[in-house]
PDB file of C-alpha atoms in Angstrom:
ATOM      1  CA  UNK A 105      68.388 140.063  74.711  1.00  0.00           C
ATOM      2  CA  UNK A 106      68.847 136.518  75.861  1.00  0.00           C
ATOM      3  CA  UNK A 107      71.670 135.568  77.851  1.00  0.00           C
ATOM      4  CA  UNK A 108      74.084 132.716  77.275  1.00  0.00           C
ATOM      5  CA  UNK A 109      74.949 131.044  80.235  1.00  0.00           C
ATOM      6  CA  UNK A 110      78.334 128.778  80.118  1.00  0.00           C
ATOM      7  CA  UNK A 111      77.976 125.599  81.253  1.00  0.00           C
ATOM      8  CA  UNK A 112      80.819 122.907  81.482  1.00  0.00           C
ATOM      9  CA  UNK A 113      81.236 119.875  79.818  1.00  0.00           C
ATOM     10  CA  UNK A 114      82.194 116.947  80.406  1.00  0.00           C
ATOM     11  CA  UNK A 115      85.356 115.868  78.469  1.00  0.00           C
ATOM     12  CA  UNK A 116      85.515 119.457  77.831  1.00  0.00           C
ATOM     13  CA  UNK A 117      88.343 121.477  77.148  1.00  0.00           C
ATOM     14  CA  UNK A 118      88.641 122.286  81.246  1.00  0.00           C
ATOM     15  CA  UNK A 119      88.918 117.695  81.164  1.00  0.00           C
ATOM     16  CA  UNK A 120      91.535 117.812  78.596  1.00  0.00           C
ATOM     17  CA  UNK A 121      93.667 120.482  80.652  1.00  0.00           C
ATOM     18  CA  UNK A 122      93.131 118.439  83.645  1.00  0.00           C
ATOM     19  CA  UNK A 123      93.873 115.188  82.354  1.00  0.00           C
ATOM     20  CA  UNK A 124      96.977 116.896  80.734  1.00  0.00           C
ATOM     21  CA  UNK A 125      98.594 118.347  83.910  1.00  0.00           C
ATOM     22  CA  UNK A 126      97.624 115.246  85.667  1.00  0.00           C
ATOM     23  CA  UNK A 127     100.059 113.196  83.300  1.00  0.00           C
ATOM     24  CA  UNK A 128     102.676 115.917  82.619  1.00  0.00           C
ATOM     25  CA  UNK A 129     102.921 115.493  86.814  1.00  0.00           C
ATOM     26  CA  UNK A 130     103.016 111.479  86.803  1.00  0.00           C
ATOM     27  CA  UNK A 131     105.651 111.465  84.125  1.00  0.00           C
ATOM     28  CA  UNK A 132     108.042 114.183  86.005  1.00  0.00           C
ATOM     29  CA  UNK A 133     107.389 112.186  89.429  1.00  0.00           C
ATOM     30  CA  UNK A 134     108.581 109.236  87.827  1.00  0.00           C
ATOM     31  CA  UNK A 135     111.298 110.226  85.855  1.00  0.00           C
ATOM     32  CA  UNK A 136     112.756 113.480  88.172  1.00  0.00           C
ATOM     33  CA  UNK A 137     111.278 112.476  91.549  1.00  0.00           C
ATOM     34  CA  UNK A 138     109.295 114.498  93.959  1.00  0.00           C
ATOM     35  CA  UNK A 139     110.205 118.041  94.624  1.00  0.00           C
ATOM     36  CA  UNK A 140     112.816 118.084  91.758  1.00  0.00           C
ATOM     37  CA  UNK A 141     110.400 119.826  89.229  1.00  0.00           C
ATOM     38  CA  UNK A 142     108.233 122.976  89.522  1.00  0.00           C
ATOM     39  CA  UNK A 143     104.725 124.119  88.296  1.00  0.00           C
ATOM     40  CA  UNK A 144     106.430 125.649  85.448  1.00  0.00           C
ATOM     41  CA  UNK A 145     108.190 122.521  84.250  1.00  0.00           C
ATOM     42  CA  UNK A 146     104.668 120.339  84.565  1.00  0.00           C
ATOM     43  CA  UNK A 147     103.168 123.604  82.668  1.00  0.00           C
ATOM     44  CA  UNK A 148     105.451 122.955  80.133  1.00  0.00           C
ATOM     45  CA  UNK A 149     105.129 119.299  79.954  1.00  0.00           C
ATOM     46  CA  UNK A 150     101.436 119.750  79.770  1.00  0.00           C
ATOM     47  CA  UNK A 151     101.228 122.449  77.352  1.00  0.00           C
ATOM     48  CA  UNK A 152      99.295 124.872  79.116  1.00  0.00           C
ATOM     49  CA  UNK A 153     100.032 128.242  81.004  1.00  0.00           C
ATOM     50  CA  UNK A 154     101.477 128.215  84.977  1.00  0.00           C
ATOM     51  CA  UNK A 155      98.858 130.868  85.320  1.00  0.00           C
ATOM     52  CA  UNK A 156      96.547 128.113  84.209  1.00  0.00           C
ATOM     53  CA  UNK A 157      97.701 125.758  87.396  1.00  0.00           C
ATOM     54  CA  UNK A 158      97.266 128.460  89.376  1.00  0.00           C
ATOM     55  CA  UNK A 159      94.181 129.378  88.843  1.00  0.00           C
ATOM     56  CA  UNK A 160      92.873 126.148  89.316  1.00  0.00           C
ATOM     57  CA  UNK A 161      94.923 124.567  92.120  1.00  0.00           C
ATOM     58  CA  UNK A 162      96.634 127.057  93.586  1.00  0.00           C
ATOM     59  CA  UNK A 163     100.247 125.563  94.389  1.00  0.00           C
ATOM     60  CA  UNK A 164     102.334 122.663  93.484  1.00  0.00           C
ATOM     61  CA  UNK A 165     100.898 121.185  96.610  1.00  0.00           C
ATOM     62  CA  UNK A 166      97.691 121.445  96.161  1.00  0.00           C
ATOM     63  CA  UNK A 167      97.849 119.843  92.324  1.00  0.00           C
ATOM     64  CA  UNK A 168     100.276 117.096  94.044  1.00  0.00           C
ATOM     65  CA  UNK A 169      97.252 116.080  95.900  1.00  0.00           C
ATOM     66  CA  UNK A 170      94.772 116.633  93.919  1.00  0.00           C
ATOM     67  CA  UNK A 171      96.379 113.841  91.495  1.00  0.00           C
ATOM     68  CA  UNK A 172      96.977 111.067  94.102  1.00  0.00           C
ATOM     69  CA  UNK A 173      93.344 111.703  95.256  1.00  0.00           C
ATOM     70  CA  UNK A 174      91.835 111.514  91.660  1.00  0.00           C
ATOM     71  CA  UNK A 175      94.244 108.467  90.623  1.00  0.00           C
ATOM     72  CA  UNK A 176      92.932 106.744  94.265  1.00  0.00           C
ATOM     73  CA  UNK A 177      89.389 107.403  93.509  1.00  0.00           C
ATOM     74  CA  UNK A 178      89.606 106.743  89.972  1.00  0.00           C
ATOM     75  CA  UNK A 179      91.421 103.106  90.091  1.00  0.00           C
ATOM     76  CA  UNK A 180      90.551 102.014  94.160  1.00  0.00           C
ATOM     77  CA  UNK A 181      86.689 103.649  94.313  1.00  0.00           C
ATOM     78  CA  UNK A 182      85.079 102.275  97.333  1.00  0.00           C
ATOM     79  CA  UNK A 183      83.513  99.172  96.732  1.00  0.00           C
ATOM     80  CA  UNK A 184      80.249  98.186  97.891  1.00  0.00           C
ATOM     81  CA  UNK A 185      79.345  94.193  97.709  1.00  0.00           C
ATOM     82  CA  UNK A 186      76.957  94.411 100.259  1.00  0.00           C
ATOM     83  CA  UNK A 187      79.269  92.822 103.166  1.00  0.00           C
ATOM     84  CA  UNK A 188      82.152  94.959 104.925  1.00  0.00           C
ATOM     85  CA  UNK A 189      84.289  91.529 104.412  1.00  0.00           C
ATOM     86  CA  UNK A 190      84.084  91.926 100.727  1.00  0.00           C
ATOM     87  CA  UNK A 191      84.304  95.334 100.618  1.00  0.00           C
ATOM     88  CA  UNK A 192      87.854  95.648 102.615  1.00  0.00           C
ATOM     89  CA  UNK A 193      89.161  92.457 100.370  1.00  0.00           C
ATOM     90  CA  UNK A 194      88.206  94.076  97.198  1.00  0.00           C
ATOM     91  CA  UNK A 195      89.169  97.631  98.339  1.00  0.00           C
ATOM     92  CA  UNK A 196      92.583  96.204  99.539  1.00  0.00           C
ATOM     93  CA  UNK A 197      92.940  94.330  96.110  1.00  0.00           C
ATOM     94  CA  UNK A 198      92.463  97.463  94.086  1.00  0.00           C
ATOM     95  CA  UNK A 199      94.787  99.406  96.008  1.00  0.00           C
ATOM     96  CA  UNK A 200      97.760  96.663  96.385  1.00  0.00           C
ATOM     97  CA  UNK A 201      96.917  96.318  92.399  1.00  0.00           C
ATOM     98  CA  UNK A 202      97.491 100.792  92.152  1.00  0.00           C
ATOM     99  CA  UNK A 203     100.589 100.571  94.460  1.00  0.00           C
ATOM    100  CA  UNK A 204     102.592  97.900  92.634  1.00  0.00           C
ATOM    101  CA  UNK A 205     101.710  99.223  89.177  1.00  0.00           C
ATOM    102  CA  UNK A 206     104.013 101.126  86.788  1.00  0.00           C
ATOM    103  CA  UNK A 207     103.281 104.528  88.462  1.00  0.00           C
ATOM    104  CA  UNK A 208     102.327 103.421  92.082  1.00  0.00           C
ATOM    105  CA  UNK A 209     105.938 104.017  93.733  1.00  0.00           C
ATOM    106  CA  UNK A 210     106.017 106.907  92.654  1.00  0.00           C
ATOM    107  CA  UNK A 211     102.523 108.445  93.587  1.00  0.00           C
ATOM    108  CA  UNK A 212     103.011 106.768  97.195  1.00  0.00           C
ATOM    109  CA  UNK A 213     106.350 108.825  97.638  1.00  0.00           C
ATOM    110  CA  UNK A 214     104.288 111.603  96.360  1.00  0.00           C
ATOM    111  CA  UNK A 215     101.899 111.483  99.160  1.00  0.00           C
ATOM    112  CA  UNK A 216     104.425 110.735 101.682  1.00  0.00           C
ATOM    113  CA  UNK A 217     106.552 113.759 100.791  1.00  0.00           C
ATOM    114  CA  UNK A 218     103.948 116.083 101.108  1.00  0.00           C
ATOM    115  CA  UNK A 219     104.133 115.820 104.602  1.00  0.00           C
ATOM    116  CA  UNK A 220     107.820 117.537 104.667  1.00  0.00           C
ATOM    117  CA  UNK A 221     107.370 120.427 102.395  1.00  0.00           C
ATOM    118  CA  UNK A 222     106.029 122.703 105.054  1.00  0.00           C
ATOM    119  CA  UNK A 223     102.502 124.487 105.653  1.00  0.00           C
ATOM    120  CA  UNK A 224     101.389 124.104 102.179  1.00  0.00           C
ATOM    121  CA  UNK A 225     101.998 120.020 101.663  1.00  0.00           C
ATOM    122  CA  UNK A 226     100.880 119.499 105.544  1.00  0.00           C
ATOM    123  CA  UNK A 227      97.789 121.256 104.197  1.00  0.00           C
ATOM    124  CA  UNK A 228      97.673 119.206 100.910  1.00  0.00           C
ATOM    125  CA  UNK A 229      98.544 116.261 102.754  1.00  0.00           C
ATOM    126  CA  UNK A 230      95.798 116.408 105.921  1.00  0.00           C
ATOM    127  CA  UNK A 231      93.520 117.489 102.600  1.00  0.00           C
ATOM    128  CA  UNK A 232      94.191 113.967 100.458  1.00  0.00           C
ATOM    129  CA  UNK A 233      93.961 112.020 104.036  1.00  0.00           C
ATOM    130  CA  UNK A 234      90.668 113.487 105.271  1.00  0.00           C
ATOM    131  CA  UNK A 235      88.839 112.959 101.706  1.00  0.00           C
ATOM    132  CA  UNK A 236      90.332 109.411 101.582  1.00  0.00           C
ATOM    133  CA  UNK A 237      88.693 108.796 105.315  1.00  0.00           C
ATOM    134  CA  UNK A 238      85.330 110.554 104.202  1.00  0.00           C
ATOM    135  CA  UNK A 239      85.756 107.923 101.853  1.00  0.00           C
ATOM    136  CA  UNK A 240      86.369 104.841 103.712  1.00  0.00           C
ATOM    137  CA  UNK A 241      83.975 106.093 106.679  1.00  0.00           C
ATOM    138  CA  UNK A 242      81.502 105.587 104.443  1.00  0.00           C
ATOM    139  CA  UNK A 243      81.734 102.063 103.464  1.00  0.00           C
ATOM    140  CA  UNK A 244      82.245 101.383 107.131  1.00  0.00           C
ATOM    141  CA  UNK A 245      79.054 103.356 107.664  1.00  0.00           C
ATOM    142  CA  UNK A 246      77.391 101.126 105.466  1.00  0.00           C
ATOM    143  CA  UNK A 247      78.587  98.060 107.122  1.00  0.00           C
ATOM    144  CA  UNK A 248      77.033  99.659 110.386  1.00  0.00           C
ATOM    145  CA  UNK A 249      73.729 100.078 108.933  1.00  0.00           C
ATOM    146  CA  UNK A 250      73.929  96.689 107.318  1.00  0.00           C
ATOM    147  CA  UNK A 251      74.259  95.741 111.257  1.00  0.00           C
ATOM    148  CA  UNK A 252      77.898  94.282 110.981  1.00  0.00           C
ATOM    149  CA  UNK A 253      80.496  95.234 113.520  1.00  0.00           C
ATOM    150  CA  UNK A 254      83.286  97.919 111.419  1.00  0.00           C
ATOM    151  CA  UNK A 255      85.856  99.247 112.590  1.00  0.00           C
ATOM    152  CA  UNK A 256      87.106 103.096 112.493  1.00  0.00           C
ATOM    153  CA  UNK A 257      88.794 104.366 109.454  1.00  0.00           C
ATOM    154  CA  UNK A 258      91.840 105.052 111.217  1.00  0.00           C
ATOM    155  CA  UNK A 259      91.882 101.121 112.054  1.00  0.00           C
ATOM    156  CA  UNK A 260      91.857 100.285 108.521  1.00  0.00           C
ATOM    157  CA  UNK A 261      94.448 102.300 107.285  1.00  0.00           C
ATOM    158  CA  UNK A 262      96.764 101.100 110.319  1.00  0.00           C
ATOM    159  CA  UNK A 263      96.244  97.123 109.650  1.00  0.00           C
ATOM    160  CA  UNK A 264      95.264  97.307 105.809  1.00  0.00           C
ATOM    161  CA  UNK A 265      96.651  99.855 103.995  1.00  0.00           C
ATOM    162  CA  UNK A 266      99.994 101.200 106.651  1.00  0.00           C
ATOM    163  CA  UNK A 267     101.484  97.255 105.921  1.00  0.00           C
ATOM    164  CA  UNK A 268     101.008  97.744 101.955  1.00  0.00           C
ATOM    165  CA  UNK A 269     102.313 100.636 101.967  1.00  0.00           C
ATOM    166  CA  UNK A 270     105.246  99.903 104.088  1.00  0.00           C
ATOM    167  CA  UNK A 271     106.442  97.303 101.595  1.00  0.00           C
ATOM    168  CA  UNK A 272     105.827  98.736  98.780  1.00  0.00           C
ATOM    169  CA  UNK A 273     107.994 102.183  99.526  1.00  0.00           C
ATOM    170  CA  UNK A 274     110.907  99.777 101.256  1.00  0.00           C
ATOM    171  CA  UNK A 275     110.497  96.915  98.787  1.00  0.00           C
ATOM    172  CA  UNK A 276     110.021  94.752 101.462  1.00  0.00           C
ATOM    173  CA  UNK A 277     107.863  92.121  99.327  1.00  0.00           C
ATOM    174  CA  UNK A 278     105.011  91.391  97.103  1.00  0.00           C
ATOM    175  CA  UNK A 279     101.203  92.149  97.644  1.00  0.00           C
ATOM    176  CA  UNK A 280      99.985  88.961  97.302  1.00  0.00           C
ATOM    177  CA  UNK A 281      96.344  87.872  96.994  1.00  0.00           C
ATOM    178  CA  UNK A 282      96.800  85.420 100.326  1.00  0.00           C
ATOM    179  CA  UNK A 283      99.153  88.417 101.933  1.00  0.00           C
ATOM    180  CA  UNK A 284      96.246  91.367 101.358  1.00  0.00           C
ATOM    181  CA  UNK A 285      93.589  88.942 102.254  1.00  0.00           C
ATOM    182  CA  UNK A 286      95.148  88.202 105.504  1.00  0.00           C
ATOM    183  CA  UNK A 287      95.497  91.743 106.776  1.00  0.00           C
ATOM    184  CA  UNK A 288      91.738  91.891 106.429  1.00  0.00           C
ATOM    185  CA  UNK A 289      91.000  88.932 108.110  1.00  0.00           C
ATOM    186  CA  UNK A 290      93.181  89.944 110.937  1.00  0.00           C
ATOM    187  CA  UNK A 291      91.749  93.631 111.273  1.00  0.00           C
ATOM    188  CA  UNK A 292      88.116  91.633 111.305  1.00  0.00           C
TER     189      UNK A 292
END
């Protein structure tokens, strides 16, 4: 008797659930706030079991993460022009561009507020931030190759991305072209 074997497919049903919770999360961010909603509600708002979340992602946490890291790598991928100048510009454009769009505050308080909701968001948290720095370490391990001087990922985030996101979450100003630009050219 031949055996089926299941395979997954893209765009699937296992996509459609995913994309679903993903939203049904953006939407409660942005209209309840963080940690004013519960897998249940986003369950709900998706139209799928909790036991369905759970199975998949575990906690709240983990499916908090999970969609910040997908929206990041979905909107800001790394870039790779062939020059680490280019690639920090256009990587800094893309996510200035994510930040200040219509769900950006909200998925940058998010991340930020995974840090305070004990072991499990420290987990999720140290989770988005290491795949995020996989990420970035690898364009700047690209640059190396390419035989230009890069720095660490850790310096990026603290003179690209830490000054974005500073004035985005306190409203301190807009992400202009000339402002993003400059943080580059000073970290290089």
């Amino acid at each position: 008797m031949e055996e089926r074997q299941r395979t997954r497919r893209p765009g699937g049903r296992g996509a459609r659930v995913g994309a679903a919770v993903h939203q049904a999360v953006t939407d409660l961010v942005n209209e309840r706030g963080y940690g004013k909603f519960t897998v249940g509600d986003v369950a709900a708002r998706a139209g799928v079991a909790d036991s369905s979340i759970y199975r998949r992602w575990g906690n709240l946490e983990a499916l908090l993460a999970d969609v910040v890291l997908t929206r990041l790598n979905a909107r800001s991928p790394m870039p790779d022009t062939g020059s680490l100048a280019g690639d920090l510009r256009t990587y800094a454009a893309q996510v200035a561009r994510e930040i200040t769009g219509p769900d950006g505050l909200a998925l940058l308080r998010l991340a930020v507020a995974l840090s305070g909701n004990g072991e499990q968001g420290v987990q999720a948290r140290d989770d988005l931030l290491a795949e995020r720095a996989r990420q970035l370490e690898s364009m700047l391990d690209r640059a190396r190759e390419r035989g230009e001087h890069a720095p660490d990922a850790l310096g990026v985030l603290d003179h690209v991305m830490a000054p974005m996101y500073i004035r985005v979450l306190f409203g301190l100003g807009p992400l202009t072209p000339d402002y993003v630009d400059g943080l580059v050219d000073r970290l290089l």
